[in-house]
Each structure stands twice: as C-alpha cells, then as structure tokens.
Amino acid sequence: LATIGALALSLAPATSAAKREVNIGAVFPMTGPVATYGQESVNGIKLALKKINKEGKITINLKVEDNKSEPQESANAVTKLIKSDGVDAIIGSVASSNTLAGAPIAQTNKVPLMTPASTNEKVTMTGDFISRTCFTDAFQGVVMAKFAYENLKKKKMAVIIDNSSDYSKGLSKVFKAKYQELGGKLVSDEDFAYIQKDTDFRSLLRKIKRTKPDAIFLPGYYTEVGLILKQARQMGMNMPFLGGDGWDSPTLQKLAGEAVSGNYISSHFAPDDKDPKVQAFVKEYKAAYGQQPGAMAALGYDGILVMADAITKAKSTKNVDIQNAILATKDFSGVTGTITIDSNRNAKKSAVVLETTPSGNIFNSKVNP
Ligand code: PHE
C-alpha cells in the first residue's frame, strides 16, 4: 500500500500540468452608503484580472457578493462563499466594521481572507488567515496629526467621530493621542459624534462652532462627510477639515461641491502621481470606465495582483499554501506603493496626503512608514 501511495504521488505532476485555476470570492459594498468603495474596487479588480488571465499562469474565477455596506450582510456573504461556492480565498471587504464581521468566519474555516482596504488595527488580529495589503490606522492617524500640527500649524482642534464605525473610532483615538503628544490642544474631552445615515448635522456643528477650533478632524465616510462639509461652510465654519481614506470617493465632490475646498486627507493613492506605473494605470482605468480612479480602484487592482502573485508561487492551491504565499509577499510593486506583508499580516507602505478640491483630490505629500 505504501508503495502504491508513493507511486501515485510521483505521477501527480504529470497529470496536474494544466494551468492552475482558482475560485476567489469578493465581498464588497455594491449598494448602500459606501457603495462607491465596492464599485471602484470591482472595477480595479476586473482590470487586473484581464491582465492576470491573459498572462496565462493562472486562471481566476471571481465571484462577487454585495454586502450592502452592512456588517451582517458581510458575514452572510463570507459564509455563502465558503459553504456554497467553495472558494479558495476571499478578497474584501472595505469598511472595517464589515471586514471585522466576516473575518472570524474565514478564520474558523481556515480560508485566506485578504482585505485591500480595511485599516482598523483589530482586523488582522482576528487570526492567522486574515491579512491586508494596505497600511493601518496606527500609521494613518499619526500622518494626519503631524500634518495638522506641523504643516498646517493648527494648535486647537475638534474631533468628530462616526459612532457606528470601528474605523472612525480607532482612527480618532490614534489621531488624538499623537496630536496631544505633539503639543496640540483639543477643544473638548468628550467626542462630538454622529451615526451613519444621519443627514442633519447642524446642531452638532453649532456646538462645535462655539468652541472655536482652528481645524477639525473628521474621520468619517464620504456620504456623511459630504453633508457635514456643506452644512459647516453654510454656517460660516471656514476652518480646514482633515480626514482619512474614508473621504476618498468621487461622490464626495458631488455631495459637497465647493465645500470640499481647503481640506486635506490621508489616503493610499494619488491619481496625479508622476510615477509612470501610476499614470499607465490611470490611463487604462479612464479608458475602461470613463472616470478618474480613486483610492479603492487602485487598492482593488493591487490587492488582486498580490493575490494572483501569491497563488502562482504557492506550493499548491490548498488554503494553507495560498495563505503562506500571501504572507510571504515582499516588495511587490503596486500602484498604491511597495507592498510587504509584515509579521502581523499588515502591509508596510507609504501614505499620501491629498488636498481635496471640487475637481478632484490633488497630491500634497508622501509619508513613508
Ligand atoms: N480604511 C477604511 C476602513 O477601514 C476603508 C476605506 C479604504 C475607504 C480606502 C476608502 C478608501 O473602514
């Protein structure tokens, strides 16, 4: 019996010479309040897939599930992809609360889940099958605290958080600690807060206006941020607002119009970056979709390329081999920077500070980790 087993094994390579084919599940918000994240991600992923499948080393079959911008739907989507579709790995999601809801299911089933965009610290702490190809909020928060205090020289700030978002809560904490360490003052010990789907922020803004901040940190998502900016400017609050990657959506400009002017965010990608690789991507994306790519388009594109690279190099398409290959990612050159997965399964890479303008976000500076 032992001999037969060994024989069968030695014959295996000849019969599996065919191209590696894998099924990848994608969990993204295609509808709901953060829908542009999903739409841009899937656009970016599809652009990369054309390249991957044409190169011919592997074939990726993509199965997209809409999490409707909701944590419970994200968990359901991960369960479905694993139990009904039998996917080999999962890419997604974007908003950290959504990824946090799905990740424990991938971990329990030992299916690799890699998020291209969720920055909350807790995401990859879920377990050894969970990784990300973006930086974390521990980095992004420090970048913006320094930018506010050192570059803009703002000495007294207010912070507004989205109480329904793990991302907003985590990022505001990092920002406040670093800003105060640098010497900055907060107008209040308590947080000014709203929740997703709120639409009237005027009484909150009135309270903040009375405290006379030099600038306001607003780590929210574009749907609420767009309305907050507009209402604040209408109320004569003309100080700069600072935010994070959650602002990075073409819809922000549509919602806020002129009110986006004079504000700054940290993000993953600058469409006006002079790097030829970035410019080639921007050109290709615009030709395919008739729109300038935002951060999520670029992150989705890089994310699936990292996954494809790992699958090509993996010992086999077994879950554990794919996961080990993802974790071995080193110096992968993407349009969002150079990606190396560290021992905590996070990506060490640079951030950019962008100025938001009505015609789009423009590069201000790059910050290395
Ligand atoms: N970092 C955000 C989060 O964790 C998601 C995001 C990434 C949004 C990139 C826009 C662009 O919730």
Short mmCIF file of C-alpha atoms and ligand atoms in Angstrom, two decimals:
data_model
loop_
_atom_site.label_atom_id
_atom_site.label_comp_id
_atom_site.label_asym_id
_atom_site.label_seq_id
_atom_site.Cartn_x
_atom_site.Cartn_y
_atom_site.Cartn_z
CA LEU A 1 0.00 0.00 0.00
CA ALA A 2 2.84 2.39 0.91
CA THR A 3 4.41 1.75 -2.48
CA ILE A 4 1.21 2.41 -4.33
CA GLY A 5 0.81 5.68 -2.41
CA ALA A 6 4.30 6.83 -3.33
CA LEU A 7 3.75 5.87 -6.96
CA ALA A 8 0.52 7.82 -7.15
CA LEU A 9 2.26 10.86 -5.69
CA SER A 10 5.14 10.71 -8.13
CA LEU A 11 2.70 10.61 -11.02
CA ALA A 12 0.80 13.63 -9.77
CA PRO A 13 2.83 16.40 -11.50
CA ALA A 14 2.28 14.88 -14.96
CA THR A 15 -1.47 14.90 -14.56
CA SER A 16 -1.67 18.36 -12.95
CA ALA A 17 0.43 20.10 -15.59
CA ALA A 18 -2.70 22.00 -16.59
CA LYS A 19 -2.96 25.68 -15.67
CA ARG A 20 -3.75 26.46 -12.06
CA GLU A 21 -7.39 27.52 -11.71
CA VAL A 22 -8.80 29.08 -8.55
CA ASN A 23 -12.10 30.48 -7.33
CA ILE A 24 -11.83 33.77 -5.49
CA GLY A 25 -14.72 35.25 -3.55
CA ALA A 26 -15.03 39.04 -3.38
CA VAL A 27 -17.08 40.74 -0.64
CA PHE A 28 -17.75 44.38 -1.47
CA PRO A 29 -20.37 47.09 -0.88
CA MET A 30 -22.01 47.42 -4.30
CA THR A 31 -25.03 49.22 -2.80
CA GLY A 32 -25.72 51.30 0.33
CA PRO A 33 -23.98 54.31 1.88
CA VAL A 34 -20.42 53.28 0.95
CA ALA A 35 -21.27 51.79 -2.47
CA THR A 36 -18.58 53.63 -4.42
CA TYR A 37 -15.96 51.66 -2.46
CA GLY A 38 -17.33 48.42 -3.87
CA GLN A 39 -17.92 49.73 -7.37
CA GLU A 40 -14.40 51.15 -7.62
CA SER A 41 -12.85 48.02 -6.07
CA VAL A 42 -14.55 45.69 -8.53
CA ASN A 43 -13.61 47.96 -11.46
CA GLY A 44 -9.97 47.83 -10.36
CA ILE A 45 -10.07 44.08 -9.79
CA LYS A 46 -11.58 43.41 -13.22
CA LEU A 47 -8.92 45.49 -14.91
CA ALA A 48 -6.22 43.45 -13.18
CA LEU A 49 -7.98 40.15 -13.91
CA LYS A 50 -7.82 40.81 -17.65
CA LYS A 51 -4.05 41.05 -17.29
CA ILE A 52 -3.75 38.02 -14.99
CA ASN A 53 -5.89 35.74 -17.12
CA LYS A 54 -4.16 36.88 -20.32
CA GLU A 55 -0.69 36.27 -18.88
CA GLY A 56 -1.87 32.71 -18.57
CA LYS A 57 -0.03 31.45 -15.48
CA ILE A 58 -3.28 31.02 -13.56
CA THR A 59 -6.99 31.43 -14.14
CA ILE A 60 -9.02 33.28 -11.54
CA ASN A 61 -12.78 32.87 -11.42
CA LEU A 62 -14.21 35.79 -9.47
CA LYS A 63 -17.45 35.56 -7.50
CA VAL A 64 -18.64 38.97 -6.27
CA GLU A 65 -21.03 39.25 -3.31
CA ASP A 66 -22.69 42.57 -2.36
CA ASN A 67 -22.55 43.18 1.41
CA LYS A 68 -24.90 46.19 1.02
CA SER A 69 -22.49 48.25 3.22
CA GLU A 70 -23.63 46.21 6.27
CA PRO A 71 -21.71 44.03 8.80
CA GLN A 72 -24.37 41.27 9.00
CA GLU A 73 -24.56 41.03 5.20
CA SER A 74 -20.77 40.80 5.13
CA ALA A 75 -20.81 37.84 7.48
CA ASN A 76 -23.52 36.16 5.39
CA ALA A 77 -21.53 36.73 2.21
CA VAL A 78 -18.39 35.12 3.65
CA THR A 79 -20.40 32.11 4.85
CA LYS A 80 -22.03 31.71 1.44
CA LEU A 81 -18.77 31.98 -0.48
CA ILE A 82 -17.14 29.32 1.71
CA LYS A 83 -20.05 26.92 2.20
CA SER A 84 -21.92 27.13 -1.13
CA ASP A 85 -19.29 28.31 -3.60
CA GLY A 86 -16.28 26.60 -2.04
CA VAL A 87 -13.91 29.46 -2.82
CA ASP A 88 -10.15 29.03 -2.37
CA ALA A 89 -9.66 32.53 -0.92
CA ILE A 90 -11.54 35.78 -0.30
CA ILE A 91 -10.72 39.40 -1.10
CA GLY A 92 -12.56 42.09 0.88
CA SER A 93 -14.14 43.99 2.34
CA VAL A 94 -13.61 47.77 2.64
CA ALA A 95 -15.25 49.44 5.68
CA SER A 96 -13.51 47.92 8.72
CA SER A 97 -16.74 47.05 10.58
CA ASN A 98 -17.79 44.94 7.58
CA THR A 99 -14.47 43.10 7.36
CA LEU A 100 -14.47 42.56 11.13
CA ALA A 101 -17.87 40.86 10.84
CA GLY A 102 -16.77 38.44 8.09
CA ALA A 103 -13.18 37.69 9.09
CA PRO A 104 -13.92 35.35 12.06
CA ILE A 105 -15.86 33.06 9.69
CA ALA A 106 -12.95 32.86 7.24
CA GLN A 107 -10.60 32.24 10.16
CA THR A 108 -12.72 29.41 11.61
CA ASN A 109 -12.87 27.73 8.20
CA LYS A 110 -9.18 28.42 7.52
CA VAL A 111 -9.91 30.18 4.24
CA PRO A 112 -7.45 33.02 3.44
CA LEU A 113 -9.15 36.42 3.63
CA MET A 114 -7.18 39.42 2.45
CA THR A 115 -8.58 42.93 2.66
CA PRO A 116 -7.22 45.52 0.25
CA ALA A 117 -8.57 48.46 2.28
CA SER A 118 -9.68 47.90 5.89
CA THR A 119 -7.30 49.89 8.07
CA ASN A 120 -8.61 49.27 11.62
CA GLU A 121 -5.96 47.62 13.83
CA LYS A 122 -8.24 44.80 15.01
CA VAL A 123 -8.90 43.37 11.54
CA THR A 124 -5.77 41.23 11.18
CA MET A 125 -5.75 40.35 14.89
CA THR A 126 -8.71 38.07 14.08
CA GLY A 127 -6.23 35.31 13.26
CA ASP A 128 -3.51 33.88 11.03
CA PHE A 129 -5.75 33.51 7.94
CA ILE A 130 -6.52 37.24 7.83
CA SER A 131 -4.19 39.71 6.12
CA ARG A 132 -4.25 43.11 4.42
CA THR A 133 -2.40 44.88 1.61
CA CYS A 134 -2.99 48.40 2.99
CA PHE A 135 -1.48 50.32 5.91
CA THR A 136 -3.29 50.57 9.27
CA ASP A 137 -4.89 53.45 11.16
CA ALA A 138 -2.00 53.46 13.65
CA PHE A 139 0.01 54.90 10.75
CA GLN A 140 -2.68 56.99 9.05
CA GLY A 141 -3.66 58.69 12.33
CA VAL A 142 -0.08 59.74 13.04
CA VAL A 143 0.34 61.07 9.50
CA MET A 144 -2.66 63.38 9.92
CA ALA A 145 -1.81 64.50 13.47
CA LYS A 146 1.63 65.59 12.26
CA PHE A 147 0.19 67.22 9.17
CA ALA A 148 -2.29 69.23 11.28
CA TYR A 149 0.21 70.33 13.91
CA GLU A 150 3.45 70.67 11.95
CA ASN A 151 2.43 71.50 8.39
CA LEU A 152 -0.79 73.47 8.92
CA LYS A 153 0.29 74.69 12.38
CA LYS A 154 -3.17 74.17 13.87
CA LYS A 155 -2.92 74.31 17.66
CA LYS A 156 -6.52 73.75 18.78
CA MET A 157 -8.79 71.16 17.18
CA ALA A 158 -12.17 69.50 17.46
CA VAL A 159 -12.68 65.83 16.56
CA ILE A 160 -15.95 64.47 15.16
CA ILE A 161 -16.47 60.71 15.06
CA ASP A 162 -18.88 58.33 13.37
CA ASN A 163 -20.04 56.24 16.31
CA SER A 164 -21.26 53.39 14.08
CA SER A 165 -17.81 52.77 12.59
CA ASP A 166 -14.87 50.87 14.09
CA TYR A 167 -12.69 52.70 11.59
CA SER A 168 -13.74 56.14 12.78
CA LYS A 169 -13.44 55.27 16.46
CA GLY A 170 -9.99 53.70 16.07
CA LEU A 171 -8.57 56.39 13.80
CA SER A 172 -9.77 59.25 16.03
CA LYS A 173 -8.05 57.63 19.04
CA VAL A 174 -4.68 57.44 17.28
CA PHE A 175 -5.04 60.97 15.95
CA LYS A 176 -5.91 62.48 19.34
CA ALA A 177 -3.04 60.74 21.17
CA LYS A 178 -0.43 61.87 18.63
CA TYR A 179 -1.82 65.39 18.24
CA GLN A 180 -1.71 65.97 22.01
CA GLU A 181 1.74 64.41 22.28
CA LEU A 182 2.95 66.96 19.72
CA GLY A 183 1.50 69.80 21.82
CA GLY A 184 -1.91 70.26 20.20
CA LYS A 185 -4.99 71.04 22.29
CA LEU A 186 -8.45 69.54 21.89
CA VAL A 187 -11.44 71.86 22.36
CA SER A 188 -13.21 69.22 24.41
CA ASP A 189 -12.51 65.94 26.23
CA GLU A 190 -15.75 64.43 25.01
CA ASP A 191 -16.12 63.34 21.37
CA PHE A 192 -18.52 65.09 19.04
CA ALA A 193 -20.35 62.20 17.40
CA TYR A 194 -22.91 61.20 14.77
CA ILE A 195 -24.00 57.89 13.29
CA GLN A 196 -24.25 56.65 9.68
CA LYS A 197 -27.32 57.72 7.71
CA ASP A 198 -27.69 60.95 9.76
CA THR A 199 -28.36 63.82 7.39
CA ASP A 200 -28.71 66.95 9.54
CA PHE A 201 -25.51 67.85 11.36
CA ARG A 202 -26.34 71.48 12.13
CA SER A 203 -26.91 71.23 15.87
CA LEU A 204 -23.71 69.23 16.27
CA LEU A 205 -21.82 71.80 14.20
CA ARG A 206 -23.32 74.68 16.18
CA LYS A 207 -21.94 73.16 19.40
CA ILE A 208 -18.51 72.79 17.81
CA LYS A 209 -18.52 76.30 16.35
CA ARG A 210 -18.86 77.78 19.84
CA THR A 211 -15.57 76.10 20.90
CA LYS A 212 -13.68 77.98 18.13
CA PRO A 213 -11.35 75.24 16.82
CA ASP A 214 -8.53 76.14 14.34
CA ALA A 215 -9.29 72.95 12.42
CA ILE A 216 -11.50 69.86 12.69
CA PHE A 217 -10.54 66.19 12.35
CA LEU A 218 -13.39 64.21 10.77
CA PRO A 219 -12.51 60.54 10.20
CA GLY A 220 -15.77 59.52 8.52
CA TYR A 221 -17.08 58.05 5.26
CA TYR A 222 -17.89 60.22 2.25
CA THR A 223 -21.72 60.14 2.44
CA GLU A 224 -21.90 61.85 5.84
CA VAL A 225 -18.68 63.83 5.35
CA GLY A 226 -20.05 65.41 2.16
CA LEU A 227 -23.09 66.72 4.02
CA ILE A 228 -21.11 67.82 7.06
CA LEU A 229 -18.71 69.88 4.91
CA LYS A 230 -21.55 71.51 3.06
CA GLN A 231 -23.53 72.37 6.19
CA ALA A 232 -20.41 73.63 8.01
CA ARG A 233 -19.49 76.03 5.21
CA GLN A 234 -23.10 77.26 5.04
CA MET A 235 -22.80 78.04 8.75
CA GLY A 236 -19.67 80.08 8.15
CA MET A 237 -17.26 77.49 9.53
CA ASN A 238 -14.36 78.04 7.17
CA MET A 239 -11.53 76.30 9.05
CA PRO A 240 -9.86 73.30 7.37
CA PHE A 241 -11.40 69.89 7.91
CA LEU A 242 -9.00 66.93 7.90
CA GLY A 243 -9.93 63.34 7.25
CA GLY A 244 -8.67 59.91 6.27
CA ASP A 245 -9.13 57.50 3.38
CA GLY A 246 -12.88 57.27 4.09
CA TRP A 247 -13.32 60.57 2.22
CA ASP A 248 -11.76 59.11 -0.91
CA SER A 249 -14.73 58.75 -3.26
CA PRO A 250 -15.83 60.63 -6.38
CA THR A 251 -19.20 61.09 -4.66
CA LEU A 252 -17.65 63.34 -2.00
CA GLN A 253 -17.14 66.02 -4.63
CA LYS A 254 -20.71 65.56 -5.88
CA LEU A 255 -22.18 65.93 -2.39
CA ALA A 256 -20.04 68.78 -1.10
CA GLY A 257 -19.27 70.75 -4.28
CA GLU A 258 -17.28 73.88 -3.43
CA ALA A 259 -17.32 72.91 0.27
CA VAL A 260 -14.56 70.31 -0.29
CA SER A 261 -12.08 73.13 -0.94
CA GLY A 262 -9.32 73.79 1.58
CA ASN A 263 -9.42 70.39 3.26
CA TYR A 264 -6.89 67.54 3.49
CA ILE A 265 -6.97 63.77 3.81
CA SER A 266 -4.56 60.88 4.13
CA SER A 267 -5.01 58.16 1.52
CA HIS A 268 -3.37 55.31 -0.38
CA PHE A 269 -3.04 56.65 -3.88
CA ALA A 270 -2.71 59.95 -5.75
CA PRO A 271 -4.12 59.92 -9.29
CA ASP A 272 -1.75 62.77 -10.23
CA ASP A 273 1.36 60.87 -9.04
CA LYS A 274 4.07 61.23 -11.72
CA ASP A 275 5.19 57.58 -11.41
CA PRO A 276 4.85 56.07 -14.92
CA LYS A 277 3.26 52.91 -13.46
CA VAL A 278 0.57 55.03 -11.79
CA GLN A 279 -0.03 57.09 -14.93
CA ALA A 280 -0.38 53.94 -17.06
CA PHE A 281 -2.97 52.62 -14.61
CA VAL A 282 -4.89 55.93 -14.55
CA LYS A 283 -4.98 55.99 -18.34
CA GLU A 284 -6.14 52.38 -18.61
CA TYR A 285 -8.80 52.88 -15.92
CA LYS A 286 -10.15 56.06 -17.52
CA ALA A 287 -10.33 54.34 -20.91
CA ALA A 288 -12.30 51.44 -19.41
CA TYR A 289 -14.65 53.32 -17.08
CA GLY A 290 -14.61 56.99 -18.15
CA GLN A 291 -13.69 58.15 -14.66
CA GLN A 292 -10.59 59.03 -12.69
CA PRO A 293 -9.66 56.14 -10.34
CA GLY A 294 -9.88 56.82 -6.60
CA ALA A 295 -8.07 55.00 -3.80
CA MET A 296 -10.39 51.99 -3.86
CA ALA A 297 -9.89 51.37 -7.58
CA ALA A 298 -6.14 51.32 -7.03
CA LEU A 299 -6.34 49.20 -3.87
CA GLY A 300 -8.60 46.62 -5.52
CA TYR A 301 -6.26 46.44 -8.51
CA ASP A 302 -3.16 45.94 -6.33
CA GLY A 303 -4.95 43.57 -3.96
CA ILE A 304 -5.94 41.02 -6.60
CA LEU A 305 -2.49 41.27 -8.23
CA VAL A 306 -0.85 40.42 -4.89
CA MET A 307 -3.24 37.51 -4.50
CA ALA A 308 -2.57 36.25 -8.03
CA ASP A 309 1.17 36.52 -7.47
CA ALA A 310 0.84 34.50 -4.26
CA ILE A 311 -1.32 31.84 -5.92
CA THR A 312 1.21 31.48 -8.73
CA LYS A 313 4.02 30.97 -6.22
CA ALA A 314 2.10 28.78 -3.73
CA LYS A 315 3.09 25.12 -3.29
CA SER A 316 -0.49 24.15 -4.13
CA THR A 317 -3.94 25.73 -4.14
CA LYS A 318 -4.67 24.31 -0.69
CA ASN A 319 -5.88 27.05 1.67
CA VAL A 320 -2.84 26.91 3.90
CA ASP A 321 -0.43 27.07 0.96
CA ILE A 322 -2.21 30.08 -0.53
CA GLN A 323 -2.16 31.79 2.86
CA ASN A 324 1.56 31.11 3.35
CA ALA A 325 2.29 32.54 -0.08
CA ILE A 326 0.24 35.69 0.66
CA LEU A 327 2.14 36.17 3.92
CA ALA A 328 5.45 35.83 2.06
CA THR A 329 4.65 38.89 -0.12
CA LYS A 330 7.72 41.10 -0.21
CA ASP A 331 8.49 44.29 -2.17
CA PHE A 332 5.53 43.86 -4.50
CA SER A 333 5.48 46.95 -6.66
CA GLY A 334 1.92 48.26 -6.98
CA VAL A 335 0.15 51.47 -7.93
CA THR A 336 -0.50 52.14 -4.22
CA GLY A 337 3.16 51.71 -3.30
CA THR A 338 5.53 48.87 -2.49
CA ILE A 339 3.78 46.14 -0.54
CA THR A 340 5.49 43.94 2.06
CA ILE A 341 3.34 41.91 4.46
CA ASP A 342 4.83 42.10 7.97
CA SER A 343 4.72 39.55 10.80
CA ASN A 344 1.35 40.95 11.96
CA ARG A 345 -0.08 40.36 8.44
CA ASN A 346 -0.31 44.12 7.75
CA ALA A 347 1.28 45.93 4.83
CA LYS A 348 4.12 48.34 5.48
CA LYS A 349 3.79 51.05 2.85
CA SER A 350 3.64 54.80 2.33
CA ALA A 351 0.61 57.09 2.69
CA VAL A 352 -0.16 60.22 0.71
CA VAL A 353 -1.68 63.48 1.91
CA LEU A 354 -4.16 64.87 -0.62
CA GLU A 355 -5.83 68.24 -0.84
CA THR A 356 -9.50 67.87 -1.71
CA THR A 357 -10.75 70.19 -4.45
CA PRO A 358 -14.04 70.33 -6.36
CA SER A 359 -12.35 68.88 -9.46
CA GLY A 360 -10.69 66.02 -7.58
CA ASN A 361 -8.02 65.23 -4.98
CA ILE A 362 -4.53 66.55 -5.57
CA PHE A 363 -1.20 65.29 -4.28
CA ASN A 364 0.33 67.25 -1.41
CA SER A 365 2.99 64.93 0.05
CA LYS A 366 4.06 61.35 0.57
CA VAL A 367 4.86 59.89 4.01
CA ASN A 368 6.92 56.73 4.38
CA PRO A 369 6.32 54.31 7.28
N1 PHE B 1 -9.95 52.35 5.57
C1 PHE B 1 -11.39 52.38 5.57
C2 PHE B 1 -11.90 51.48 6.68
O1 PHE B 1 -11.17 50.69 7.21
C3 PHE B 1 -11.96 51.94 4.24
C4 PHE B 1 -11.52 52.71 3.02
C5 PHE B 1 -10.31 52.43 2.39
C6 PHE B 1 -12.32 53.67 2.46
C7 PHE B 1 -9.91 53.13 1.24
C8 PHE B 1 -11.91 54.37 1.32
C9 PHE B 1 -10.72 54.11 0.72
O2 PHE B 1 -13.03 51.49 7.06
#
